[in-house]
Structures are given as structure tokens and as C-alpha cells.
Amino acid sequence: MSEKTIKKVRCNICASGCLMDAYVEDGKVVSVEGSKDTPMQNGGLCAKGAASRQYLYNKDRILYPMKQVGEKGSGKFERISWEEAYDAIAKKMLQIRETYGPQSAVFYVGYPKWFRPAMLRLANAYGSPNYCTESSTCFQASDLAWRATYGNHICFPDMMHANTIMLWSSNLYHSNTPMTKGYRKLKERGGKIIVVDPRKTVTAKDADIHLQLIPGTDGALALAMANVIIEENLYDKEFVEKYVYGFEEYRKYVREYSPERAAEITGVDAELIRKAARCYAGNGPAGIMFSVSTIVHNINGVQNYRAVQSLIALTGNYDIPGGNPSRPGPAVPLNEFGQVKRFNGIEAIGEKDFPVWFDLSCEEAQCTRLADYILQEDPYPIKAVLGFGLNHNMWPQPEYLQKALKTLDFYVNVDIFYSESCRMADIILPAASSFERDEVIRGRGGILSLSEKAVEPLGESKNDIEIILDLAKAMKLEDPVLQLNLEEYMQYILEPSGLTLKDLREHPEGMKGKNVIPPEFKTYEKRPFNTPSGKVEFVSQALNKYEKTYGYKGLPEYQDFREISEVDREEYPFILNTGSRKPQYFHSRTYRMSWLNDLEGSTLIEMHPEDAKKLSINEKDPVLVSSPAGKIEGTASFCVNGKQGMVNIYHGNQEADANELIARDYLDPISGFPGYKSYFCKVEKRG
Ligand SMILES: Nc1nc2c(c(=O)[nH]1)N[C@H]1C(S)=C(S)[C@@H](COP(=O)(O)OP(=O)(O)OC[C@H]3O[C@@H](n4cnc5c(=O)[nH]c(N)nc54)[C@H](O)[C@@H]3O)O[C@H]1N2
Ligand SMILES: Nc1nc2c(c(=O)[nH]1)N[C@H]1C(S)=C(S)[C@@H](COP(=O)(O)OP(=O)(O)OC[C@H]3O[C@@H](n4cnc5c(=O)[nH]c(N)nc54)[C@H](O)[C@@H]3O)O[C@H]1N2
Ligand code: SF4
Ligand SMILES: [Mo]
């Protein structure tokens, strides 16, 4: 009888990297369970992690390098060797560089985050400024707001030491399961919880105050809270005087947002707004837990986010324990992450459209308008896309991007799975999943670990970093780090931490780095904020320098998406909210896993029963949803937890993708983020 062994491996279906025990028999993973070796996680796995075997052994796995042999877009592929693939890619990429210049090649990474610095290096060594990622729709707009206002990256709350936590558009139980332990502890020790969410979510059940606002109206709500906090003298005068720039202008502006006015805009009762403001300002230390994407998925997203964010400095909760500290736990120095900067000097895609993005971020280009840039040859011809995990369904109106990809001279996609996004590719390469690869993992609190493969790679799939290093060598690019092999590269990442790969191999549960940088609070007492004024900028100079040219305002001004968009509301009466996370789905990835997908089976069009009744729609009826951008079919699902007038649809399903409904030019003019969370639609019963 063959023996079962337990291999410790990190789940990588999402970026949380939970440690699991994979039971391996005859070289195959036969079952998985959460490892008990990490106290935070303590044996837990979410539904997706528990279904890992269907991820690893999925019929959609790409097993070999393939080249397209039929007409482009026909999806007819033939197996080739790795050597052939590398030769063909190197030859074509160098030819394109020679003929059109290095900027004509775009280097793109989808949601996978773990190998991004290597990809950025590759783009730099090739000489292209066009390294871009899925963060053109996730995370970077919030980060931009932080940099514009606080001169810092996103600061998450210190849940362990807070007396109050305000979860602003954050449904931890569905989207961030590893954080729920701290959340439950906060509740147990009597901490106050404020939830700002249009839906009564499972996370909102624990709330002392739930502000159930209309999607996209976050800015108005936050300004009204600031109004109460200032009017009632609940703000931190000393902090504001010393460290805030533009307070008088801000104070004057928030006067316009009385709770009564905000109630009309947001649909939240004025007294409840007052109560929440008093609780957040009066029961400190208080932290705000933001989603990295929800607020900014709106056409006034950056300013709405800044309005919420200004509450932190207003109440003196910035960079203190229990508030939103800049570094609550220890950090460990590493090579690569956050250190490789984007190649600069040639105009990047998106630079003309979204200048602040480039002023404040030196790491990547903004590519939400990628299809336009390709099709309109603006700012210059784009001839090649080298994609790792490129999922066209991420973009609004994804078919338009498919069309653009088809016109390219050369398109490569490297993915674990064959998807519709591979169909336009000239070459596709098989990536290994976390079960089949080695990877250095950065955990919270300065903990590092090495996730080692549990089984041999399926087919000829390879670690993405290995593919990147091989490609650099095939193109004879010069960066010395790209000359390393995978093992040397991982060692290089670790060097500043004082740990070696050998140390980590001996401790699969992870180890604290030796050269730990301790937590730090109130950094502003030692050095100025990294903004033009050296203070927290309620009036952002990074933004208002573009007031004349782009119309950006320094104050976190509220603009209502219902007023500034030109959609005919009689035709499209519902507010379309897309992509609120569900525990079983992870963007486009898990639809192919029957253990998860069968829970719902088809694209659910979630609407309030009262709204459905008016349209004579019954639960489970087939319905058609349309917007000015497109149409999709789905199944009506009644949701009493949402607000009336709101339709919610998950994204990423290639069969019926909510993004078909979002107009591709419905973007925040500052960040370029699509208004995924607040567009417009109508719903009809299908025959
Ligand atoms: N299971 C699962 N987990 C995930 C992901 C996944 O696909 N699946 N994706 C990961 C990624 S990439 C991200 S960015 C995060 C996102 O993480 P979260 O932002 O926490 O996830 P969401 O569910 O999109 O949004 C949280 C809540 O915001 C509410 N909401 C919707 N619109 C608005 C609005 O306009 N204003 C306010 N205040 N609230 C609103 C929704 O009702 C929802 O309950 O999740 C990560 N975790
Ligand atoms: N309507 C709407 N649209 C949205 C959102 C929304 O809320 N509503 N959310 C936006 C946000 S926040 C995000 S983050 C994006 C999601 O961003 P996407 O990039 O669309 O995310 P995924 O579909 O998870 O992954 C992309 C591809 O990466 C592949 N992949 C997974 N792991 C690896 C790996 O290790 N190596 C390689 N080479 N490939 C891998 C997957 O198989 C998949 O094909 O969607 C955005 N789009
Ligand atoms: S939260 Fe779930 S999907 Fe994400 S790493 Fe953990 S087990 Fe995997
Ligand atoms: Mo995201």
C-alpha cells in the first residue's frame, strides 16, 4: 500500500497565502486541510482553499507550451517545446523593439502578485515603460489617495488595539477571511463596530451602527460625518493645527454637508450619521478598515475615498496604536518588493490621461484604457502584449479588449488555465500552481516562509519566475538579477532579512526575519509627511496643480455619479453594483470548479423582492439585464439584504460577465478606475 505524506503548502487561490496540509499519495494531492501551525489561521481554510484539488487537477489546465496554428482567435493550438516557445518569443519581442521601439511592448500581470517584481525587471531590462497590472482596477487608486493626502501608502487599522472599528465597504467574512479572527476578538472585548455598506452583510450583523448607504455616495456621507465632528468640537485640534494643510478650506466646504443634506443623497438617516460620527470621534482609538477597491470603483472614487480618509487625521487617529498606524507590526527588509521602480523616460500608456497616477506612483502604468491605446495607436503603436494571467473579463466591455488583442502583432499569455483570454494569443505557456512550485512568502509581522511544491508540476508547467528568468536569458537582456536561476533569485530576495532558503526549508510554518524593523508610531513627530506641504493635505497640492488642465480639485469634493453621468435614468432606473465578493468565487478563477460553482450554477441577478414585484419577476426567473454598454442574461435572485433600487451581479464569469454592462469610458478621471460599483441598468423578464 502506498504511503500518504503531508506536505505543507501555501494556498494561492487568493493572495492571503493560507498554510495547508496537503495529503499526497502516489505523487498526487488526495486531500487538503488548513494547517494548525500558524496561530492566526489555526486550521482554517475558506471554501475555495478547501476545494483546491479541483483547482490543481482542473480539466482547463494548460499543460504544455502551445502556439496558435489556425487563424488568430480560432483557438486552434498545437503543442511546442519550451525551447521553441522561448526562441519564438525572444525573436519576435526583439524584432518589435527594433522596429517600433521598446514602448510598443506591454508587460502585463493579472491578479497574481507574487512574481510581479521579476516581471517589472523584465520590462525595465527590455526598456519598456509599459509594465502594468490588474492594479489598474484594484488597490492603486486607494493608494493614490493615500499618497496624495498623507504622502504614504495605505495604512490599515490596528484592529487588536482599537476601541472602535469603522468597516467602510469591507465584508471581511467574504473577502478577507484571515482578518475575521481579529474582528471577532474586537467584538468579544466590547469594541464598537460601525459598518458602512449598502447591504446587510454577514459582517454587518456584528455592527453597533450600520450605515446602509446608496452605493457610490460615500463621499457625501464622510463629509457629513466631518461636519458633525467639527460642529460638535470632537476633532483633534492639536493634531489638525500642527499637521494638517488646508483645514480652513475643508471646514468651510464640509459646512455644506449637513447630516440632513447627506441623508437625502445617501439614503441614511441623519440622526444615525450623527451617532456614527460621535462614536468614531469619541470612542477612540478608532481605526477605519477600508476595502482596497470598493469606494474607488466609482467615477468620483478617489475624492470619495479622500473624504473618508480625512476623518482619520481629523480625529487624530493617524499613526497611533488602535487607529490607522503606518506600521503597526514589525517589518522585514527584502530585495525586490517595492524596490524595483518602473523604467522611466519614455511616455507610458495612460500617462496623458491620468497624470497624478504617474506623479505619485513610480511602479506601474495605468492600463484601463489598454484597448483604446492599442486600437487607436495612441500615444504610439502597441504591437506586443506579454501577459501573465491576463483576463480580459476584468475590464469593462471585455469584448472590446478581445478585439484589440486580436489586432496585435504578437500576444503571449502565461496562465495556469486555458481561458477565453488565451484564445487571441499567438503563444500560451503553462504556469504551475502553488502546489507545484517553490515560492518565498511574505507574511504579516515580519514572518517569512518558503512554500515548497507538494507534487511535481503537471505536464510541463513551470514556476512563473522561472519563465521570466528564462525569457530574459533568451532575449539576452542585461539585468544581472535576471541572470540568476530560480534558487539564486529566491535567495537574493531573502538576503537583507538575514534568513536563508535553508532556514525556511527547515521551518515551513515560517520564521521571523533576523533584521527586523520594529513597529513605529507617530512618525510625523520625527519627520514631515511626504507631501508638498510636509503635512496631511486636506487640500491636495498633487491634485490641484491640475485644476486648470484636468479639473482636479484639491479638496475631497463630492460629485454624485447620478448627476455627472449622462445615462437616461428613465430607461435604466436601477443602480448597478458589480463584484461584491462571494466566499466561493475568486474573480474568474473558480467558476471552473464544480464544487464551488454549483452552489449557484448561473449568473445571479440579485435584486430586492419589492423591485422584482413591480416588474412581475419571480425568484429564479430568467432575466435580461441591459445597460447603455451591453446586455447579459441571468437568473433573478431575491436579496432582502440589499437596498431597493440596486442590482448586484458578481463579475468574472465568462458565460455572462457583469463587465459587459459597464461602459468602458465610465472612469474616474483621476485614477482611471471604472465605476464598477455604481452604474445603471434595467432588468426584464425573459420569455
Ligand atoms: N472570496 C473572494 N474574496 C476576495 C476576492 C474575490 O474575488 N473573492 N477578491 C479580492 C480582491 S482583488 C479585492 S480588491 C477585495 C475586495 O474586498 P472588499 O471590498 O471587502 O469586497 P467587496 O465585497 O467587493 O466589497 C465589500 C462591501 O462593500 C459593499 N459595497 C458595494 N458598493 C459599495 C459602495 O459604493 N459603498 C460602500 N460603502 N460599500 C459598498 C458591498 O456590499 C460589500 O459588502 O477582495 C479580495 N477578496
Ligand atoms: N465588474 C467588476 N469588475 C472587476 C471588479 C469588480 O468588483 N467588479 N474587481 C476588479 C478587481 S478589484 C480586480 S483585483 C480584478 C481581478 O483581476 P483578474 O486579473 O481578472 O483576476 P483573476 O481572474 O483572479 O486572475 C487572472 C488570471 O490569472 C491566472 N492565474 C492565477 N494564478 C496564477 C499564477 O500564479 N500565474 C499565472 N501566470 N497566472 C495565474 C488565473 O487563472 C486568471 O486567468 O477584477 C476587477 N474587475
Ligand atoms: S483565504 Fe481561502 S483562497 Fe485565500 S489563501 Fe486562504 S484558503 Fe486560499
Ligand atoms: Mo482587487
PDB file of C-alpha atoms and ligand atoms in Angstrom, residues 12-13 55 108-115 134-135 137-139 292-293 297 387-396 413-417 419 421 429 431-434 437 464 578-581 586-589 592 649-652 657-659 662 676-677, ligand 2:
ATOM      1  CA  ASN A  12      -2.581  30.780  -3.696  1.00  0.00           C
ATOM      2  CA  ILE A  13      -6.151  30.916  -4.959  1.00  0.00           C
ATOM      3  CA  TYR A  55      -8.046  23.887  -8.889  1.00  0.00           C
ATOM      4  CA  TYR A 108       1.038  42.834 -18.092  1.00  0.00           C
ATOM      5  CA  VAL A 109       0.322  40.808 -14.930  1.00  0.00           C
ATOM      6  CA  GLY A 110      -3.245  39.964 -13.810  1.00  0.00           C
ATOM      7  CA  TYR A 111      -4.263  39.400 -10.182  1.00  0.00           C
ATOM      8  CA  PRO A 112      -1.262  37.164  -9.374  1.00  0.00           C
ATOM      9  CA  LYS A 113       1.020  39.326  -7.284  1.00  0.00           C
ATOM     10  CA  TRP A 114       3.797  37.078  -6.107  1.00  0.00           C
ATOM     11  CA  PHE A 115       6.152  37.338  -9.116  1.00  0.00           C
ATOM     12  CA  GLU A 134      -4.637  44.304 -12.565  1.00  0.00           C
ATOM     13  CA  SER A 135      -3.958  47.085 -10.029  1.00  0.00           C
ATOM     14  CA  THR A 137      -8.581  48.487 -11.277  1.00  0.00           C
ATOM     15  CA  CYS A 138      -7.595  47.391  -7.770  1.00  0.00           C
ATOM     16  CA  PHE A 139      -5.697  48.924  -4.892  1.00  0.00           C
ATOM     17  CA  VAL A 292      -8.804  48.398  -1.222  1.00  0.00           C
ATOM     18  CA  SER A 293     -11.194  48.747  -4.114  1.00  0.00           C
ATOM     19  CA  HIS A 297     -14.845  51.748  -8.086  1.00  0.00           C
ATOM     20  CA  GLY A 387       0.726  38.772 -20.389  1.00  0.00           C
ATOM     21  CA  PHE A 388       0.903  36.676 -17.250  1.00  0.00           C
ATOM     22  CA  GLY A 389      -2.619  35.879 -16.080  1.00  0.00           C
ATOM     23  CA  LEU A 390      -4.265  38.306 -18.476  1.00  0.00           C
ATOM     24  CA  ASN A 391      -8.024  38.021 -18.003  1.00  0.00           C
ATOM     25  CA  HIS A 392      -9.882  40.288 -20.420  1.00  0.00           C
ATOM     26  CA  ASN A 393     -13.060  39.866 -18.340  1.00  0.00           C
ATOM     27  CA  MET A 394     -11.503  42.127 -15.740  1.00  0.00           C
ATOM     28  CA  TRP A 395     -12.015  45.172 -17.971  1.00  0.00           C
ATOM     29  CA  PRO A 396     -15.307  46.953 -18.649  1.00  0.00           C
ATOM     30  CA  ASN A 413      -0.408  34.691 -22.269  1.00  0.00           C
ATOM     31  CA  VAL A 414       1.029  32.644 -19.428  1.00  0.00           C
ATOM     32  CA  ASP A 415      -1.661  31.090 -17.248  1.00  0.00           C
ATOM     33  CA  ILE A 416      -2.490  28.089 -15.106  1.00  0.00           C
ATOM     34  CA  PHE A 417      -5.738  27.636 -17.058  1.00  0.00           C
ATOM     35  CA  SER A 419      -9.403  30.775 -20.706  1.00  0.00           C
ATOM     36  CA  SER A 421      -8.364  35.381 -22.847  1.00  0.00           C
ATOM     37  CA  LEU A 429       2.590  28.994 -21.703  1.00  0.00           C
ATOM     38  CA  ALA A 431       2.123  28.219 -15.295  1.00  0.00           C
ATOM     39  CA  ALA A 432       2.425  25.980 -12.235  1.00  0.00           C
ATOM     40  CA  SER A 433       0.056  26.414  -9.297  1.00  0.00           C
ATOM     41  CA  SER A 434       1.338  26.860  -5.747  1.00  0.00           C
ATOM     42  CA  ARG A 437       6.201  25.458  -7.303  1.00  0.00           C
ATOM     43  CA  ASP A 464       6.323  31.971 -13.372  1.00  0.00           C
ATOM     44  CA  THR A 578     -20.992  44.636  -9.560  1.00  0.00           C
ATOM     45  CA  GLY A 579     -18.438  42.385  -7.971  1.00  0.00           C
ATOM     46  CA  SER A 580     -19.313  42.333  -4.262  1.00  0.00           C
ATOM     47  CA  ARG A 581     -17.269  39.333  -3.189  1.00  0.00           C
ATOM     48  CA  PHE A 586     -12.448  34.491  -6.872  1.00  0.00           C
ATOM     49  CA  HIS A 587     -12.808  36.710  -9.910  1.00  0.00           C
ATOM     50  CA  SER A 588     -12.598  34.482 -12.985  1.00  0.00           C
ATOM     51  CA  ARG A 589     -10.804  31.599 -11.291  1.00  0.00           C
ATOM     52  CA  ARG A 592     -14.468  26.210 -13.449  1.00  0.00           C
ATOM     53  CA  ILE A 649     -24.071  40.959 -10.012  1.00  0.00           C
ATOM     54  CA  TYR A 650     -20.797  39.121  -9.499  1.00  0.00           C
ATOM     55  CA  HIS A 651     -18.121  39.566 -12.164  1.00  0.00           C
ATOM     56  CA  GLY A 652     -15.615  37.341 -13.933  1.00  0.00           C
ATOM     57  CA  ASP A 657     -19.981  38.714 -17.312  1.00  0.00           C
ATOM     58  CA  ALA A 658     -21.233  41.771 -15.451  1.00  0.00           C
ATOM     59  CA  ASN A 659     -18.492  43.755 -17.149  1.00  0.00           C
ATOM     60  CA  ILE A 662     -20.115  48.630 -17.676  1.00  0.00           C
ATOM     61  CA  TYR A 676     -17.950  49.054 -11.329  1.00  0.00           C
ATOM     62  CA  LYS A 677     -19.906  49.678  -8.123  1.00  0.00           C
TER      63      LYS A 677
HETATM   64  N1  LIG B   2     -17.333  44.379 -12.585  1.00  0.00           N
HETATM   65  C1  LIG B   2     -16.263  44.276 -11.791  1.00  0.00           C
HETATM   66  N2  LIG B   2     -15.071  44.051 -12.354  1.00  0.00           N
HETATM   67  C2  LIG B   2     -13.967  43.969 -11.582  1.00  0.00           C
HETATM   68  C3  LIG B   2     -14.055  44.097 -10.183  1.00  0.00           C
HETATM   69  C4  LIG B   2     -15.354  44.316  -9.606  1.00  0.00           C
HETATM   70  O1  LIG B   2     -15.514  44.423  -8.378  1.00  0.00           O
HETATM   71  N3  LIG B   2     -16.426  44.403 -10.441  1.00  0.00           N
HETATM   72  N4  LIG B   2     -12.932  43.992  -9.412  1.00  0.00           N
HETATM   73  C5  LIG B   2     -11.675  44.362 -10.023  1.00  0.00           C
HETATM   74  C6  LIG B   2     -10.589  43.928  -9.155  1.00  0.00           C
HETATM   75  S1  LIG B   2     -10.534  44.647  -7.605  1.00  0.00           S
HETATM   76  C7  LIG B   2      -9.674  43.005  -9.522  1.00  0.00           C
HETATM   77  S2  LIG B   2      -8.400  42.634  -8.463  1.00  0.00           S
HETATM   78  C8  LIG B   2      -9.730  42.370 -10.856  1.00  0.00           C
HETATM   79  C9  LIG B   2      -9.358  40.874 -10.878  1.00  0.00           C
HETATM   80  O2  LIG B   2      -8.286  40.690 -11.637  1.00  0.00           O
HETATM   81  P1  LIG B   2      -8.042  39.430 -12.615  1.00  0.00           P
HETATM   82  O3  LIG B   2      -6.657  39.596 -13.097  1.00  0.00           O
HETATM   83  O4  LIG B   2      -9.105  39.321 -13.586  1.00  0.00           O
HETATM   84  O5  LIG B   2      -8.118  38.225 -11.562  1.00  0.00           O
HETATM   85  P2  LIG B   2      -8.249  36.644 -11.733  1.00  0.00           P
HETATM   86  O6  LIG B   2      -9.395  36.295 -12.612  1.00  0.00           O
HETATM   87  O7  LIG B   2      -8.259  36.103 -10.350  1.00  0.00           O
HETATM   88  O8  LIG B   2      -6.868  36.168 -12.355  1.00  0.00           O
HETATM   89  C10 LIG B   2      -6.425  36.457 -13.659  1.00  0.00           C
HETATM   90  C11 LIG B   2      -5.787  35.254 -14.291  1.00  0.00           C
HETATM   91  O9  LIG B   2      -4.619  34.864 -13.569  1.00  0.00           O
HETATM   92  C12 LIG B   2      -4.494  33.452 -13.622  1.00  0.00           C
HETATM   93  N5  LIG B   2      -3.579  32.990 -12.573  1.00  0.00           N
HETATM   94  C13 LIG B   2      -3.860  32.653 -11.308  1.00  0.00           C
HETATM   95  N6  LIG B   2      -2.729  32.347 -10.624  1.00  0.00           N
HETATM   96  C14 LIG B   2      -1.705  32.482 -11.490  1.00  0.00           C
HETATM   97  C15 LIG B   2      -0.292  32.308 -11.382  1.00  0.00           C
HETATM   98  O10 LIG B   2       0.255  32.008 -10.326  1.00  0.00           O
HETATM   99  N7  LIG B   2       0.442  32.529 -12.514  1.00  0.00           N
HETATM  100  C16 LIG B   2      -0.126  32.918 -13.707  1.00  0.00           C
HETATM  101  N8  LIG B   2       0.676  33.107 -14.748  1.00  0.00           N
HETATM  102  N9  LIG B   2      -1.460  33.069 -13.827  1.00  0.00           N
HETATM  103  C17 LIG B   2      -2.243  32.876 -12.740  1.00  0.00           C
HETATM  104  C18 LIG B   2      -5.926  32.997 -13.468  1.00  0.00           C
HETATM  105  O11 LIG B   2      -6.073  31.672 -13.921  1.00  0.00           O
HETATM  106  C19 LIG B   2      -6.684  34.024 -14.324  1.00  0.00           C
HETATM  107  O12 LIG B   2      -6.838  33.583 -15.656  1.00  0.00           O
HETATM  108  O13 LIG B   2     -11.051  42.467 -11.391  1.00  0.00           O
HETATM  109  C20 LIG B   2     -11.519  43.793 -11.454  1.00  0.00           C
HETATM  110  N10 LIG B   2     -12.760  43.778 -12.174  1.00  0.00           N
END
